[in-house]
Structures are given as C-alpha cells and as structure tokens.
mmCIF file of C-alpha atoms in Angstrom:
data_model
loop_
_atom_site.group_PDB
_atom_site.id
_atom_site.type_symbol
_atom_site.label_atom_id
_atom_site.label_comp_id
_atom_site.label_asym_id
_atom_site.label_seq_id
_atom_site.Cartn_x
_atom_site.Cartn_y
_atom_site.Cartn_z
ATOM 1 C CA MET A 26 94.316 137.311 79.569
ATOM 2 C CA LYS A 27 97.084 134.809 79.074
ATOM 3 C CA GLU A 28 100.808 135.251 79.290
ATOM 4 C CA VAL A 29 103.374 133.064 77.532
ATOM 5 C CA THR A 30 107.161 133.034 77.700
ATOM 6 C CA VAL A 31 108.889 133.129 74.333
ATOM 7 C CA LEU A 32 112.451 131.851 73.900
ATOM 8 C CA TYR A 33 114.739 132.749 71.002
ATOM 9 C CA PHE A 34 117.779 130.772 69.924
ATOM 10 C CA ALA A 35 120.690 131.061 67.511
ATOM 11 C CA SER A 36 119.820 133.182 64.440
ATOM 12 C CA TYR A 37 116.407 134.208 65.813
ATOM 13 C CA ARG A 38 118.022 135.309 69.099
ATOM 14 C CA GLU A 39 120.511 137.477 67.259
ATOM 15 C CA GLN A 40 117.884 138.915 64.895
ATOM 16 C CA ALA A 41 115.352 139.637 67.666
ATOM 17 C CA GLY A 42 118.060 140.938 69.993
ATOM 18 C CA VAL A 43 116.468 139.112 72.924
ATOM 19 C CA MET A 44 116.805 135.652 74.479
ATOM 20 C CA ALA A 45 113.472 135.465 76.280
ATOM 21 C CA GLU A 46 110.440 137.632 76.897
ATOM 22 C CA LYS A 47 106.875 137.454 78.177
ATOM 23 C CA ILE A 48 104.098 138.161 75.705
ATOM 24 C CA ASN A 49 100.462 138.796 76.626
ATOM 25 C CA ILE A 50 97.717 137.194 74.625
ATOM 26 C CA THR A 51 94.376 138.925 74.698
ATOM 27 C CA SER A 52 92.218 136.505 72.759
ATOM 28 C CA ASP A 53 91.088 133.258 74.377
ATOM 29 C CA ASN A 54 91.912 130.896 71.556
ATOM 30 C CA THR A 55 95.076 132.338 70.075
ATOM 31 C CA ASN A 56 97.050 129.602 68.398
ATOM 32 C CA LEU A 57 100.777 129.170 67.872
ATOM 33 C CA GLY A 58 100.681 130.420 64.268
ATOM 34 C CA GLU A 59 98.973 133.655 65.317
ATOM 35 C CA LEU A 60 101.520 134.203 68.078
ATOM 36 C CA ILE A 61 104.370 133.658 65.601
ATOM 37 C CA LYS A 62 102.886 136.252 63.210
ATOM 38 C CA HIS A 63 102.610 138.672 66.138
ATOM 39 C CA ILE A 64 106.237 137.985 67.147
ATOM 40 C CA CYS A 65 107.378 138.700 63.592
ATOM 41 C CA THR A 66 105.694 142.114 63.715
ATOM 42 C CA ILE A 67 107.363 142.937 67.061
ATOM 43 C CA HIS A 68 110.712 141.686 65.715
ATOM 44 C CA PRO A 69 110.741 142.542 62.013
ATOM 45 C CA LYS A 70 114.416 141.626 61.778
ATOM 46 C CA ILE A 71 113.600 137.929 62.124
ATOM 47 C CA VAL A 72 114.423 136.627 58.672
ATOM 48 C CA ALA A 73 111.892 133.860 58.081
ATOM 49 C CA GLU A 74 108.402 133.509 56.750
ATOM 50 C CA PRO A 75 106.050 133.284 59.743
ATOM 51 C CA ASP A 76 104.232 130.343 58.156
ATOM 52 C CA LYS A 77 107.464 128.372 58.003
ATOM 53 C CA ILE A 78 108.792 129.088 61.485
ATOM 54 C CA VAL A 79 109.028 125.933 63.570
ATOM 55 C CA ALA A 80 108.207 126.210 67.256
ATOM 56 C CA ALA A 81 107.992 124.090 70.361
ATOM 57 C CA ILE A 82 105.563 124.502 73.224
ATOM 58 C CA ASN A 83 106.820 123.261 76.581
ATOM 59 C CA GLU A 84 109.690 121.434 74.845
ATOM 60 C CA GLU A 85 107.601 119.611 72.219
ATOM 61 C CA TYR A 86 107.266 120.546 68.555
ATOM 62 C CA GLN A 87 103.715 121.649 67.763
ATOM 63 C CA GLU A 88 101.652 122.520 64.687
ATOM 64 C CA HIS A 89 100.638 126.140 64.166
ATOM 65 C CA ASN A 90 96.975 125.378 64.944
ATOM 66 C CA HIS A 91 97.884 124.403 68.525
ATOM 67 C CA VAL A 92 96.019 126.693 70.961
ATOM 68 C CA LEU A 93 98.141 128.401 73.611
ATOM 69 C CA LYS A 94 97.535 128.123 77.338
ATOM 70 C CA ASN A 95 98.419 130.570 80.070
ATOM 71 C CA GLY A 96 101.997 129.962 81.239
ATOM 72 C CA ASP A 97 103.157 128.078 78.130
ATOM 73 C CA THR A 98 106.822 128.313 77.156
ATOM 74 C CA VAL A 99 107.084 128.818 73.415
ATOM 75 C CA ALA A 100 110.469 128.369 71.768
ATOM 76 C CA LEU A 101 111.112 129.481 68.207
ATOM 77 C CA ILE A 102 113.363 126.826 66.713
ATOM 78 C CA PRO A 103 115.572 127.919 63.798
ATOM 79 C CA PRO A 104 116.417 125.177 61.308
ATOM 80 C CA VAL A 105 118.892 122.715 62.782
ATOM 81 C CA SER A 106 121.665 121.461 60.554
ATOM 82 C CA GLY A 107 119.416 118.624 59.355
ATOM 83 C CA GLY A 108 119.810 117.879 55.706
ATOM 84 C CA SER A 109 123.301 119.298 55.475
ATOM 85 C CA HIS A 110 126.099 116.841 54.953
ATOM 86 C CA ASP A 111 128.623 118.170 57.375
ATOM 87 C CA TYR A 112 129.845 114.864 58.781
ATOM 88 C CA MET B 29 125.265 95.099 82.913
ATOM 89 C CA PRO B 30 124.764 98.834 83.415
ATOM 90 C CA SER B 31 121.432 99.739 84.979
ATOM 91 C CA LYS B 32 120.433 101.881 82.014
ATOM 92 C CA LYS B 33 120.908 101.008 78.369
ATOM 93 C CA TYR B 34 121.572 104.557 77.274
ATOM 94 C CA ARG B 35 123.273 107.732 78.417
ATOM 95 C CA VAL B 36 122.939 111.222 76.989
ATOM 96 C CA ARG B 37 125.157 114.228 77.719
ATOM 97 C CA ILE B 38 125.282 117.829 76.582
ATOM 98 C CA THR B 39 128.387 119.617 77.758
ATOM 99 C CA GLU B 40 130.684 122.563 77.140
ATOM 100 C CA ASP B 41 133.676 120.375 78.043
ATOM 101 C CA LYS B 42 135.799 118.507 75.515
ATOM 102 C CA LEU B 43 134.175 115.186 74.684
ATOM 103 C CA ASN B 44 135.728 111.980 75.893
ATOM 104 C CA PRO B 45 135.067 109.268 73.283
ATOM 105 C CA SER B 46 136.682 106.520 75.342
ATOM 106 C CA ASP B 47 134.301 107.247 78.201
ATOM 107 C CA ALA B 48 131.332 106.893 75.822
ATOM 108 C CA THR B 49 132.824 103.673 74.423
ATOM 109 C CA HIS B 50 133.262 102.346 77.934
ATOM 110 C CA PHE B 51 129.577 102.966 78.671
ATOM 111 C CA ALA B 52 128.526 101.092 75.520
ATOM 112 C CA SER B 53 130.778 98.101 76.196
ATOM 113 C CA SER B 54 129.977 94.985 78.174
ATOM 114 C CA GLU B 55 130.763 91.287 78.079
ATOM 115 C CA ARG B 56 127.517 90.735 76.201
ATOM 116 C CA HIS B 57 128.114 93.542 73.744
ATOM 117 C CA GLY B 58 131.136 92.421 71.778
ATOM 118 C CA ALA B 59 130.821 94.892 68.895
ATOM 119 C CA ALA B 60 131.276 98.605 69.515
ATOM 120 C CA VAL B 61 130.848 101.250 66.827
ATOM 121 C CA VAL B 62 131.901 104.768 67.814
ATOM 122 C CA PHE B 63 131.004 107.732 65.646
ATOM 123 C CA HIS B 64 133.088 110.900 65.985
ATOM 124 C CA GLY B 65 131.689 114.077 64.427
ATOM 125 C CA VAL B 66 134.777 116.253 64.131
ATOM 126 C CA THR B 67 135.010 119.928 63.216
ATOM 127 C CA ARG B 68 136.375 120.307 59.690
ATOM 128 C CA ASP B 69 138.620 123.106 58.476
ATOM 129 C CA HIS B 70 136.532 123.891 55.404
ATOM 130 C CA THR B 71 132.999 124.087 54.005
ATOM 131 C CA ASN B 72 133.157 123.812 50.239
ATOM 132 C CA SER B 73 136.104 126.120 49.584
ATOM 133 C CA ARG B 74 135.584 128.338 52.631
ATOM 134 C CA LYS B 75 138.213 128.144 55.346
ATOM 135 C CA VAL B 76 136.572 127.526 58.722
ATOM 136 C CA ILE B 77 138.260 128.846 61.864
ATOM 137 C CA LEU B 78 135.997 127.363 64.514
ATOM 138 C CA LEU B 79 132.452 126.207 65.140
ATOM 139 C CA GLU B 80 130.129 127.322 67.874
ATOM 140 C CA TYR B 81 127.192 125.251 69.098
ATOM 141 C CA GLU B 82 124.118 126.510 70.923
ATOM 142 C CA ALA B 83 121.269 124.395 72.278
ATOM 143 C CA TYR B 84 117.853 124.661 73.834
ATOM 144 C CA VAL B 85 119.366 122.463 76.506
ATOM 145 C CA PRO B 86 116.361 120.887 78.283
ATOM 146 C CA MET B 87 114.593 120.115 75.003
ATOM 147 C CA ALA B 88 117.782 118.946 73.277
ATOM 148 C CA LYS B 89 118.411 116.557 76.156
ATOM 149 C CA LYS B 90 114.862 115.263 75.957
ATOM 150 C CA LYS B 91 115.120 114.740 72.178
ATOM 151 C CA LEU B 92 118.482 112.956 72.480
ATOM 152 C CA GLU B 93 116.977 110.704 75.156
ATOM 153 C CA GLU B 94 114.025 109.928 72.873
ATOM 154 C CA ILE B 95 116.444 108.937 70.108
ATOM 155 C CA ALA B 96 118.507 106.776 72.473
ATOM 156 C CA LYS B 97 115.353 105.071 73.811
ATOM 157 C CA GLU B 98 114.108 104.494 70.286
ATOM 158 C CA MET B 99 117.458 102.941 69.345
ATOM 159 C CA CYS B 100 117.340 100.643 72.381
ATOM 160 C CA SER B 101 113.846 99.477 71.464
ATOM 161 C CA ASN B 102 114.828 98.841 67.829
ATOM 162 C CA TRP B 103 118.119 97.060 68.523
ATOM 163 C CA ASP B 104 119.646 95.088 71.396
ATOM 164 C CA ILE B 105 122.269 97.705 72.172
ATOM 165 C CA LEU B 106 123.890 100.016 74.696
ATOM 166 C CA VAL B 107 124.262 103.612 73.547
ATOM 167 C CA ALA B 108 126.022 106.769 74.738
ATOM 168 C CA ILE B 109 125.396 110.063 72.941
ATOM 169 C CA ASP B 110 127.534 113.097 73.852
ATOM 170 C CA HIS B 111 127.105 116.523 72.247
ATOM 171 C CA ARG B 112 129.409 119.447 72.788
ATOM 172 C CA LEU B 113 128.276 123.080 73.106
ATOM 173 C CA GLY B 114 130.126 126.385 72.850
ATOM 174 C CA LYS B 115 133.220 126.998 70.795
ATOM 175 C CA VAL B 116 134.788 123.933 69.233
ATOM 176 C CA ASP B 117 138.187 124.142 67.580
ATOM 177 C CA ILE B 118 139.015 122.471 64.292
ATOM 178 C CA GLY B 119 139.785 118.798 64.772
ATOM 179 C CA GLU B 120 137.803 118.419 67.986
ATOM 180 C CA GLU B 121 134.675 116.298 68.410
ATOM 181 C CA SER B 122 131.284 118.009 68.551
ATOM 182 C CA LEU B 123 129.333 114.731 68.594
ATOM 183 C CA VAL B 124 130.224 111.269 69.822
ATOM 184 C CA VAL B 125 127.857 108.306 69.546
ATOM 185 C CA ALA B 126 129.023 104.980 70.947
ATOM 186 C CA VAL B 127 126.919 101.896 70.269
ATOM 187 C CA GLY B 128 127.642 98.484 71.745
ATOM 188 C CA SER B 129 125.868 95.408 70.436
ATOM 189 C CA PRO B 130 126.239 91.630 70.518
ATOM 190 C CA HIS B 131 126.703 91.754 66.729
ATOM 191 C CA ARG B 132 128.367 94.276 64.436
ATOM 192 C CA GLN B 133 125.492 94.618 61.980
ATOM 193 C CA SER B 134 123.115 96.192 64.482
ATOM 194 C CA ALA B 135 125.877 98.371 65.960
ATOM 195 C CA PHE B 136 126.612 99.881 62.526
ATOM 196 C CA GLU B 137 122.913 100.294 61.715
ATOM 197 C CA ALA B 138 122.035 101.901 65.030
ATOM 198 C CA ALA B 139 124.998 104.297 64.954
ATOM 199 C CA SER B 140 124.144 105.447 61.440
ATOM 200 C CA TYR B 141 120.465 105.840 62.353
ATOM 201 C CA SER B 142 121.272 107.957 65.407
ATOM 202 C CA VAL B 143 123.301 110.542 63.499
ATOM 203 C CA ASP B 144 120.518 110.971 60.917
ATOM 204 C CA ARG B 145 117.920 111.366 63.660
ATOM 205 C CA ILE B 146 120.000 113.834 65.669
ATOM 206 C CA LYS B 147 120.139 116.118 62.653
ATOM 207 C CA GLN B 148 116.371 116.005 62.164
ATOM 208 C CA THR B 149 114.909 116.915 65.519
ATOM 209 C CA VAL B 150 117.426 117.937 68.182
ATOM 210 C CA PRO B 151 117.446 121.719 68.818
ATOM 211 C CA ILE B 152 121.196 122.287 68.610
ATOM 212 C CA TRP B 153 122.513 124.936 66.231
ATOM 213 C CA LYS B 154 125.886 125.441 64.699
ATOM 214 C CA LYS B 155 127.549 128.730 63.833
ATOM 215 C CA GLU B 156 130.448 128.594 61.469
ATOM 216 C CA HIS B 157 133.171 131.176 61.990
ATOM 217 C CA PHE B 158 135.190 131.529 58.814
ATOM 218 C CA GLU B 159 137.749 133.990 57.536
ATOM 219 C CA GLY B 160 135.822 137.228 57.087
ATOM 220 C CA GLY B 161 132.534 136.319 58.738
ATOM 221 C CA GLU B 162 130.201 133.967 60.537
ATOM 222 C CA VAL B 163 126.952 132.223 59.688
ATOM 223 C CA TRP B 164 124.371 130.005 61.397
ATOM 224 C CA ILE B 165 124.105 126.722 59.518
ATOM 225 C CA GLY B 166 120.655 125.307 58.889
ATOM 226 C CA ASP B 167 118.518 124.198 56.011
ATOM 227 C CA ALA B 168 115.144 125.931 56.341
ATOM 228 C CA ASP B 169 113.502 123.806 53.651
ATOM 229 C CA GLY B 170 114.826 120.556 55.051
ATOM 230 C CA PHE B 171 113.816 121.248 58.655
ATOM 231 C CA ARG B 172 110.443 119.580 59.305
ATOM 232 C CA PRO B 173 110.723 117.996 62.746
ATOM 233 C CA LEU B 174 107.006 117.232 62.989
ATOM 234 C CA GLU B 175 107.386 114.799 60.102
ATOM 235 C CA HIS B 176 110.056 112.989 62.075
ATOM 236 C CA LYS B 177 108.158 112.338 65.302
ATOM 237 C CA SER B 178 109.349 109.210 66.982
ATOM 238 C CA GLY B 179 107.159 106.162 67.146
#
C-alpha cells in the first residue's frame, strides 16, 4: 500500500476544509487523475471538474496519467490569476 | 558584478522596490526597468478593500527561480523578482520585478515577459475582499501550466 500527502490551497483549501492530509492508495498503479477523482468524492464541496483540476507532484506540474509513488506530495493547484488583466 | 544574476523573494513584508532595483543595477547594466504590480481599488465597478495572497511557497519559489533563470539565459540581464503574500492594502505593491540590462530594449522585453510568465505557472493565489464579500481570483479555463513548461 502507498501513502501520499495531499495539500490544498486557496479555494480548494476552503472548500475541502483541510490544508493537508495523508491518503492511502491501495492499487499499485494509481495515477494522479484517479487520486483526484477520489479526492473529489471525499471532498464533494470542491467546486471543479476532476478532469480539469491541475496538480503538482513533488512541486512539479504533472499530467493526470502520472503514476503515484509511495511518499509523493500531491498539491491541488487552483487556477492562478493567469489570463486575467489585473495589472 | 553580483555573484548571481537573479534573486527571487516571497515575503509577507512590504516590498522594497528600491532594493530590487539596486540588485538589478551595475556599471555594466545601464538600463533598469522596474515593474510595480500595485493593488487597485476596483475590479470593473466593484470596490475592492484589500487583496490577500496565498502561495505554495516552496513550489512558487522554484517556479519564480525558473522564470528568472530563463530570463537570464534569453537576455543579458540582472533580475530581481519579489512577491508579497498575506494581506495587501490598496496602493501597495504585490509584485516587483526589476530588470537591469546594458540596453533598454532587452530590459523592457524581459520585464514584460516575466510578468506574463509569473501569471501562467507560479502557484500564488489572490483573494479579493470587496464591499459585501470576498472571492478567489483565477481563470479556470485559462490555467494550463503544463502548456507553459519552460525550455
């Protein structure tokens, strides 16, 4: 069994009501996309389509087909202000 | 010559643009362009009271360093990037980018490039507190950091 640490920031942190938690993964080749779907069922208040949630593993953005390793730190990254014209 | 060509800071303290400018200045680098991103008092017609910034600090620092390194490999420059976190009052800087270059053209180009890049990939979020509410700012459709990998 593998264990990953999941970090929540900004809107996801407020919606999930948690900043960080450990999540156990039972299957050997669980990928990031599957973990994100699982997270969205644990935290149904997260307002985002699982397929569109961006995440980083160990501080690098990764595609959803990236397979998780024991001890990985997964951060769900809400949209940054990119694309807005605030300056 | 400073030992490093770039410097990146993420801090809850008020930013000090002249300190960033000082870092980016040298006898070789005669043109300095300093960008100040300052908290505005309105978004469209909504009156903004203050902004609050949150970061995934270690990753944000890493991404800012990647951008600074990329800038230094694309242009012959010195660069300081400072980003503020926490509550920022109207009229205060949340982002300062200072670029020093031997010629003004590359200083302008690099400064402009850095602000675009920062908004594409750096995990720093902004919450707008306005009269009667608050909201996290972010464009879900426009946020595709994997399409903006450096290199």
